[in-house]
Amino acid sequence: FSKLLGRAETLSERMSQHKLFTDYPEEERLQLVNAYRTKAEFLDQALVIRREARACQTIVMKEELKKMKRVLRQLGHVDANGVIQ
């Protein structure tokens, strides 16, 4: 328990010496923290959207590959085993 109290005191001392804590008034500091929070949320949303776009692109590429294989089969360039000759 005493270790936790010591850590809490050390952390509060470090926070009181931090530039964000000393240079900005309370109201402006809260605005900065909220702005950072929204930025982090937007970055998370962007990451999710990028992943969805990659997944959709993979599906499209698979469909295009199926179409290309069908055309090669129709032209006679692929045998029954799917090997290109």
Short mmCIF file of C-alpha atoms in Angstrom, two decimals:
data_model
loop_
_atom_site.label_atom_id
_atom_site.label_comp_id
_atom_site.label_asym_id
_atom_site.label_seq_id
_atom_site.Cartn_x
_atom_site.Cartn_y
_atom_site.Cartn_z
CA PHE A 1 0.00 0.00 0.00
CA SER A 2 2.84 2.38 0.80
CA LYS A 3 4.36 1.66 -2.62
CA LEU A 4 1.12 2.73 -4.27
CA LEU A 5 1.03 5.94 -2.24
CA GLY A 6 4.63 6.67 -3.21
CA ARG A 7 3.83 6.07 -6.86
CA ALA A 8 0.78 8.31 -6.65
CA GLU A 9 2.84 11.11 -5.12
CA THR A 10 5.55 10.73 -7.75
CA LEU A 11 2.95 10.80 -10.50
CA SER A 12 1.25 13.91 -9.11
CA GLU A 13 4.63 15.66 -8.85
CA ARG A 14 5.46 14.78 -12.44
CA MET A 15 2.04 15.99 -13.60
CA SER A 16 2.43 19.30 -11.76
CA GLN A 17 5.79 19.87 -13.49
CA HIS A 18 4.50 18.98 -16.96
CA LYS A 19 4.28 21.76 -19.57
CA LEU A 20 0.61 21.10 -20.29
CA PHE A 21 -0.23 21.46 -16.61
CA THR A 22 1.85 24.57 -15.96
CA ASP A 23 1.50 26.62 -19.16
CA TYR A 24 -2.24 26.37 -19.82
CA PRO A 25 -5.21 27.35 -17.66
CA GLU A 26 -7.68 24.63 -16.64
CA GLU A 27 -10.30 25.47 -19.27
CA GLU A 28 -7.84 25.54 -22.17
CA ARG A 29 -6.19 22.35 -20.92
CA LEU A 30 -9.56 20.56 -20.95
CA GLN A 31 -10.18 21.78 -24.51
CA LEU A 32 -6.80 20.42 -25.60
CA VAL A 33 -7.47 17.07 -23.97
CA ASN A 34 -10.90 16.84 -25.61
CA ALA A 35 -9.43 17.79 -28.99
CA TYR A 36 -6.85 15.03 -28.61
CA ARG A 37 -9.57 12.57 -27.63
CA THR A 38 -11.61 13.36 -30.75
CA LYS A 39 -8.47 13.10 -32.89
CA ALA A 40 -7.80 9.65 -31.47
CA GLU A 41 -11.40 8.60 -32.17
CA PHE A 42 -11.10 9.83 -35.77
CA LEU A 43 -7.86 7.91 -36.21
CA ASP A 44 -9.55 4.75 -34.93
CA GLN A 45 -12.45 5.27 -37.34
CA ALA A 46 -10.01 5.81 -40.23
CA LEU A 47 -8.26 2.56 -39.36
CA VAL A 48 -11.56 0.66 -39.40
CA ILE A 49 -12.51 2.20 -42.75
CA ARG A 50 -9.12 1.30 -44.25
CA ARG A 51 -9.53 -2.31 -43.12
CA GLU A 52 -13.01 -2.47 -44.64
CA ALA A 53 -11.70 -1.01 -47.90
CA ARG A 54 -8.94 -3.64 -48.05
CA ALA A 55 -11.48 -6.40 -47.43
CA CYS A 56 -13.72 -5.09 -50.20
CA GLN A 57 -10.78 -4.79 -52.56
CA THR A 58 -9.86 -8.41 -51.88
CA ILE A 59 -13.40 -9.53 -52.71
CA VAL A 60 -13.36 -7.55 -55.97
CA MET A 61 -10.00 -9.02 -56.95
CA LYS A 62 -11.27 -12.57 -56.31
CA GLU A 63 -14.30 -11.92 -58.51
CA GLU A 64 -12.09 -10.53 -61.29
CA LEU A 65 -9.83 -13.58 -61.03
CA LYS A 66 -12.83 -15.88 -61.44
CA LYS A 67 -13.87 -13.96 -64.55
CA MET A 68 -10.35 -14.14 -65.99
CA LYS A 69 -10.21 -17.88 -65.37
CA ARG A 70 -13.56 -18.35 -67.08
CA VAL A 71 -12.34 -16.41 -70.16
CA LEU A 72 -9.13 -18.46 -70.31
CA ARG A 73 -11.18 -21.68 -70.11
CA GLN A 74 -13.48 -20.50 -72.89
CA LEU A 75 -10.52 -19.62 -75.11
CA GLY A 76 -8.98 -23.05 -74.48
CA HIS A 77 -5.85 -21.89 -72.70
CA VAL A 78 -6.65 -23.85 -69.53
CA ASP A 79 -7.07 -27.62 -69.27
CA ALA A 80 -9.56 -29.51 -67.08
CA ASN A 81 -7.23 -29.32 -64.06
CA GLY A 82 -7.03 -25.54 -64.24
CA VAL A 83 -3.41 -25.51 -65.50
CA ILE A 84 -2.54 -22.83 -68.02
CA GLN A 85 -0.95 -24.25 -71.18
#
